[in-house]
Each structure stands twice: as structure tokens, then as C-alpha cells.
Coordinates of C-alpha atoms in Angstrom, one line a residue:
M1193 CA -8.4 5.5 3.5
E1194 CA -6.2 2.4 3.2
H1195 CA -3.2 4.5 2.2
H1196 CA -3.6 6.5 5.4
I1197 CA -3.7 3.3 7.5
L1198 CA -0.6 2.1 5.6
M1199 CA 1.2 5.3 6.6
L1200 CA 0.3 4.7 10.2
A1201 CA 1.4 1.1 10.1
N1202 CA 4.7 2.1 8.5
A1203 CA 5.2 4.7 11.3
E1204 CA 4.5 2.0 13.9
L1205 CA 6.9 -0.4 12.2
E1206 CA 9.6 2.2 12.1
K1207 CA 9.2 2.7 15.9
R1208 CA 9.5 -1.1 16.3
Q1209 CA 5.9 -1.3 17.6
L1210 CA 5.5 -4.7 15.9
E1211 CA 2.2 -5.7 17.4
A1212 CA 0.5 -2.4 16.6
S1213 CA 1.9 -2.3 13.0
E1214 CA 1.0 -5.9 12.4
K1215 CA -2.6 -5.2 13.4
L1216 CA -2.8 -2.2 11.0
Y1217 CA -1.3 -4.2 8.1
G1218 CA -3.8 -6.9 8.8
R1219 CA -6.6 -4.4 8.8
I1220 CA -5.5 -3.1 5.4
I1221 CA -5.3 -6.6 4.0
E1222 CA -8.7 -7.6 5.4
N1223 CA -10.3 -4.4 4.1
C1224 CA -8.8 -4.8 0.6
I1225 CA -9.9 -8.5 0.5
Q1226 CA -13.4 -7.5 1.5
G1227 CA -13.7 -5.1 -1.4
S1228 CA -12.4 -1.8 -0.1
R1229 CA -10.8 0.4 -2.7
C1230 CA -7.1 0.1 -2.4
S1231 CA -4.2 0.2 -4.8
A1232 CA -2.3 -3.0 -5.7
E1233 CA 0.9 -1.2 -4.5
D1234 CA -0.5 -0.5 -1.0
L1235 CA -1.8 -4.0 -0.6
A1236 CA 1.6 -5.5 -1.8
V1237 CA 3.4 -3.2 0.7
A1238 CA 1.1 -4.3 3.5
F1239 CA 1.8 -8.0 2.8
N1240 CA 5.5 -7.4 2.5
N1241 CA 5.8 -5.4 5.7
R1242 CA 3.6 -7.8 7.6
G1243 CA 6.0 -10.5 6.3
Q1244 CA 8.9 -8.5 7.7
I1245 CA 7.3 -8.5 11.1
K1246 CA 6.9 -12.3 10.9
Y1247 CA 10.5 -12.6 9.8
L1248 CA 11.7 -10.6 12.8
R1249 CA 9.8 -13.1 15.0
V1250 CA 11.5 -16.0 13.2
E1251 CA 8.2 -17.1 11.7
F1252 CA 9.9 -17.9 8.4
Y1253 CA 7.2 -19.9 6.6
E1254 CA 4.5 -17.4 7.5
A1255 CA 6.7 -14.5 6.4
M1256 CA 7.3 -16.3 3.1
D1257 CA 3.5 -16.7 2.6
D1258 CA 3.1 -12.9 3.0
Y1259 CA 6.1 -12.2 0.6
T1260 CA 4.6 -14.6 -2.0
E1261 CA 1.2 -12.9 -1.7
A1262 CA 2.9 -9.5 -2.2
I1263 CA 4.6 -10.8 -5.3
R1264 CA 1.3 -12.3 -6.6
I1265 CA -0.3 -8.9 -6.2
K1266 CA 2.5 -6.8 -7.7
S1267 CA 5.0 -9.0 -9.6
D1268 CA 7.3 -6.1 -10.4
F1269 CA 7.9 -5.2 -6.7
E1270 CA 11.4 -6.4 -6.1
V1271 CA 11.5 -6.1 -2.3
P1272 CA 9.4 -9.2 -1.4
Y1273 CA 11.5 -11.3 -3.8
Y1274 CA 14.6 -10.2 -1.9
N1275 CA 13.0 -10.8 1.5
R1276 CA 11.8 -14.3 0.5
G1277 CA 15.2 -15.0 -1.0
L1278 CA 16.9 -14.2 2.3
I1279 CA 14.7 -16.7 4.2
L1280 CA 15.2 -19.4 1.5
Y1281 CA 18.9 -18.8 1.9
R1282 CA 18.8 -19.1 5.7
L1283 CA 16.8 -22.3 5.4
G1284 CA 19.4 -23.7 3.0
F1285 CA 17.2 -23.7 -0.1
F1286 CA 19.9 -22.2 -2.3
D1287 CA 18.4 -22.9 -5.7
E1288 CA 15.2 -21.1 -4.8
A1289 CA 17.1 -18.2 -3.1
V1290 CA 19.2 -17.8 -6.3
K1291 CA 16.0 -17.5 -8.4
D1292 CA 14.6 -14.8 -6.1
F1293 CA 17.8 -12.8 -6.1
Q1294 CA 18.1 -13.1 -9.9
K1295 CA 14.5 -11.8 -10.2
V1296 CA 15.3 -8.9 -7.9
L1297 CA 18.3 -8.0 -10.2
E1298 CA 16.2 -8.4 -13.3
L1299 CA 13.7 -5.8 -11.8
N1300 CA 16.3 -3.6 -10.3
P1301 CA 19.9 -4.1 -11.5
N1302 CA 21.2 -1.6 -8.9
F1303 CA 19.9 -3.5 -5.9
K1304 CA 23.4 -4.0 -4.3
D1305 CA 22.3 -6.2 -1.4
A1306 CA 20.6 -8.6 -3.8
R1307 CA 23.8 -8.9 -5.9
I1308 CA 25.8 -9.7 -2.7
S1309 CA 23.2 -12.2 -1.6
L1310 CA 23.1 -13.9 -5.0
Q1311 CA 26.9 -14.3 -4.9
Q1312 CA 26.8 -15.7 -1.4
S1313 CA 24.0 -18.1 -2.3
L1314 CA 25.9 -19.5 -5.3
Q1315 CA 29.1 -19.9 -3.2
D1316 CA 27.2 -21.7 -0.4
K1317 CA 25.4 -23.9 -2.9
E1318 CA 28.7 -24.9 -4.4
E1319 CA 30.2 -25.6 -0.9
K1320 CA 27.1 -27.7 0.0
M1321 CA 27.4 -29.8 -3.2
R1322 CA 31.1 -30.3 -2.6
K1323 CA 30.5 -31.6 0.9
V1324 CA 27.7 -33.9 -0.3
S1325 CA 30.0 -35.2 -3.0
C1326 CA 32.8 -35.9 -0.6
N1327 CA 30.5 -37.6 1.9
S1328 CA 29.0 -39.9 -0.7
Q1329 CA 32.4 -41.0 -2.1
D1330 CA 33.8 -41.8 1.4
E1331 CA 36.9 -39.7 0.5
K1332 CA 38.7 -37.2 2.5
C1333 CA 38.1 -33.8 1.0
A1334 CA 40.0 -30.7 2.1

């Protein structure tokens, strides 16, 4: 039953029907929490995809909560690590973003976007540290 609802929710998300898909993902999550038989994979996907909807609405912290819950349920699911890493990067939490992107690559070494995001996070972290160092030394840095 929950898998069928998940397929409906995914179809709504694909059509960018965010409100409808969010309600369906919420229904899956609620049913699973209340004891309905559902697979860990379906529940993790529901949390991840609901997090994606929140991300699209720029509700970053709420999205990260859903991604973290997806990871708690299925720790070998690389997508929520990647999604959470993107938010952490956007918020300037480079160390945490790096950890998430590294975990993605540990789980799936062929995840090209995670490799690119990891490199960018490391570069931006270095740049941020250089600027902080320059500012604290009252020197001109080029």
C-alpha cells in the first residue's frame, strides 16, 4: 500500500505538484510511524523527497531534518547525504558539507556531482580561511 502511495507521490513531484506530493509523502511517513508495514527504503525515499520539496521552498533547516531522518532510516542511501551536503555548502558550513560529500563517494564512488561538490566545498573552505586569516592580521591580501 505505502509503495503505491510513494509511486503516486513521485509522479506528482515529477509534475512539480509540490503541495500534492508533499501531502502524499507526509501520509506515507505518518502511516509508517503509526505501524503500517513499509520498507525502510520507501520510508527513506519519502523523507528524502519531502526534504527536496522543502529545499525547493528554501526551507533549508526543515529539509535537512528530513534528509537526516532518511539517513537514520537507511544509512547506505547516498542521495540524502548529497542533498544535505548541498544545503550545508550553501549555508557556508563547509566542513560538514565535505563530510557528507565524502560519505556519498564512500557509498557510491561514481557519483560525479558529489565529487564536483566536494572539490568546490574544499576550495571555498580554503578561500574562506584565507580571508579570515588576512582580516585577522590586518594585512592586505591579494
